[in-house]
Amino acid sequence: MPAVMRPACWALWAAANAIDDLADDHSVDAERRAERVGAWIAALDHDVATGSSTDPVRRALVDTA
């Protein structure tokens, strides 16, 4: 992998892990897990539209986009 592509891959990997962690959190019921995933994705949509984020993983994705 070319060095210039590595940050983008790390951002995608981190996002996949963040969503996976939200979806696999069995301390809450399935409906709540789905809500959390949906909220994270909605926040990402907002962050992409504004071009910034306070969340480090979503900020990395915004920078990658």
Coordinates of N, CA and C in Angstrom, one line a residue:
M1 N 0.8 -1.2 0.0 CA 0.0 0.0 0.0 C 0.9 1.2 0.0
P2 N 0.7 2.2 -0.9 CA 1.4 3.4 -0.9 C 1.2 4.2 0.4
A3 N 2.2 4.8 0.8 CA 2.2 5.5 2.1 C 1.1 6.6 2.1
V4 N 0.9 7.2 1.0 CA -0.1 8.3 0.9 C -1.6 7.8 1.1
M5 N -1.8 6.5 0.9 CA -3.1 5.9 1.1 C -3.4 5.4 2.5
R6 N -2.3 5.2 3.3 CA -2.5 4.6 4.6 C -3.4 5.4 5.5
P7 N -3.3 6.7 5.6 CA -4.3 7.4 6.5 C -5.7 7.1 6.2
A8 N -6.0 7.1 4.9 CA -7.4 6.8 4.5 C -7.8 5.4 4.9
C9 N -7.0 4.5 4.7 CA -7.3 3.1 5.1 C -7.5 3.0 6.7
W10 N -6.6 3.7 7.4 CA -6.8 3.7 8.9 C -8.1 4.4 9.3
A11 N -8.5 5.4 8.6 CA -9.8 6.1 8.9 C -10.9 5.1 8.6
L12 N -10.9 4.4 7.5 CA -12.0 3.5 7.2 C -12.0 2.3 8.2
W13 N -10.8 1.8 8.6 CA -10.7 0.8 9.6 C -11.3 1.2 10.9
A14 N -10.9 2.4 11.3 CA -11.4 3.0 12.6 C -12.9 3.1 12.6
A15 N -13.5 3.6 11.5 CA -14.9 3.8 11.4 C -15.6 2.4 11.5
A16 N -15.1 1.4 10.7 CA -15.7 0.1 10.8 C -15.6 -0.4 12.2
N17 N -14.6 -0.2 12.9 CA -14.5 -0.7 14.3 C -15.4 0.0 15.2
A18 N -15.6 1.3 15.0 CA -16.5 2.1 15.9 C -17.9 1.6 15.7
I19 N -18.3 1.4 14.4 CA -19.7 1.0 14.2 C -19.9 -0.5 14.7
D20 N -18.9 -1.3 14.5 CA -18.9 -2.7 15.0 C -19.1 -2.7 16.5
D21 N -18.3 -1.9 17.2 CA -18.4 -1.8 18.6 C -19.8 -1.4 19.1
L22 N -20.4 -0.4 18.4 CA -21.8 0.0 18.7 C -22.8 -1.1 18.5
A23 N -22.6 -1.8 17.4 CA -23.5 -2.9 17.0 C -23.4 -4.1 17.9
D24 N -22.2 -4.3 18.4 CA -21.9 -5.5 19.2 C -22.0 -5.3 20.7
D25 N -22.4 -4.2 21.2 CA -22.5 -3.9 22.6 C -23.8 -4.5 23.2
H26 N -23.6 -5.7 23.8 CA -24.7 -6.5 24.3 C -25.1 -6.0 25.7
S27 N -24.6 -4.9 26.2 CA -25.1 -4.4 27.4 C -26.4 -3.6 27.2
V28 N -26.8 -3.4 26.0 CA -28.1 -2.8 25.7 C -28.8 -3.7 24.7
D29 N -30.1 -3.5 24.5 CA -30.9 -4.3 23.6 C -30.6 -4.0 22.2
A30 N -31.1 -4.8 21.3 CA -30.8 -4.7 19.8 C -31.3 -3.4 19.3
E31 N -32.5 -3.0 19.8 CA -33.1 -1.7 19.3 C -32.2 -0.5 19.6
R32 N -31.7 -0.5 20.8 CA -30.8 0.6 21.2 C -29.5 0.6 20.5
R33 N -29.0 -0.6 20.2 CA -27.8 -0.7 19.4 C -28.0 -0.2 18.0
A34 N -29.1 -0.5 17.4 CA -29.4 0.0 16.1 C -29.6 1.5 16.1
E35 N -30.2 2.1 17.1 CA -30.3 3.5 17.3 C -28.9 4.2 17.4
R36 N -28.0 3.6 18.1 CA -26.7 4.1 18.3 C -25.9 4.1 16.9
V37 N -26.0 3.0 16.2 CA -25.4 2.9 14.9 C -26.0 4.0 14.0
G38 N -27.3 4.1 14.0 CA -28.0 5.1 13.1 C -27.6 6.5 13.5
A39 N -27.4 6.8 14.8 CA -27.0 8.1 15.3 C -25.6 8.4 14.8
W40 N -24.7 7.4 14.9 CA -23.3 7.6 14.5 C -23.3 7.9 13.0
I41 N -24.0 7.2 12.2 CA -24.1 7.4 10.7 C -24.7 8.8 10.4
A42 N -25.7 9.2 11.1 CA -26.3 10.5 10.9 C -25.3 11.6 11.3
A43 N -24.6 11.4 12.4 CA -23.6 12.4 12.7 C -22.5 12.5 11.7
L44 N -22.1 11.3 11.1 CA -21.1 11.4 10.0 C -21.7 12.1 8.8
D45 N -22.9 11.9 8.4 CA -23.5 12.6 7.3 C -23.4 14.1 7.6
H46 N -23.8 14.5 8.8 CA -23.7 16.0 9.2 C -22.2 16.5 9.1
D47 N -21.3 15.7 9.6 CA -19.9 16.1 9.6 C -19.4 16.2 8.2
V48 N -19.7 15.3 7.3 CA -19.3 15.4 5.9 C -19.9 16.7 5.3
A49 N -21.1 17.0 5.6 CA -21.8 18.2 5.0 C -21.1 19.5 5.5
T50 N -20.7 19.5 6.8 CA -20.0 20.7 7.4 C -18.5 20.7 7.2
G51 N -17.9 19.6 6.9 CA -16.5 19.5 6.6 C -15.7 19.4 7.9
S52 N -16.3 19.1 9.0 CA -15.5 19.0 10.2 C -16.2 18.1 11.2
S53 N -15.6 17.7 12.3 CA -16.2 16.8 13.3 C -15.4 17.0 14.6
T54 N -16.1 16.8 15.7 CA -15.5 16.8 17.0 C -15.1 15.4 17.4
D55 N -15.6 14.4 16.7 CA -15.2 13.0 16.9 C -14.0 12.7 16.1
P56 N -12.9 12.1 16.7 CA -11.7 11.9 15.9 C -11.8 10.9 14.8
V57 N -12.6 9.9 14.9 CA -12.8 8.9 13.9 C -13.6 9.5 12.7
R58 N -14.7 10.2 13.0 CA -15.4 10.8 11.9 C -14.6 12.0 11.3
R59 N -13.8 12.7 12.1 CA -13.0 13.7 11.5 C -12.0 13.1 10.5
A60 N -11.4 12.0 10.8 CA -10.5 11.3 9.9 C -11.3 10.9 8.6
L61 N -12.5 10.5 8.7 CA -13.3 10.1 7.5 C -13.6 11.4 6.7
V62 N -13.9 12.5 7.4 CA -14.2 13.7 6.7 C -12.9 14.2 5.9
D63 N -11.8 14.1 6.6 CA -10.5 14.4 5.9 C -10.3 13.5 4.7
T64 N -10.6 12.2 4.9 CA -10.4 11.3 3.8 C -11.3 11.6 2.6
A65 N -12.5 11.9 2.9 CA -13.5 12.3 1.8 C -13.0 13.5 1.1

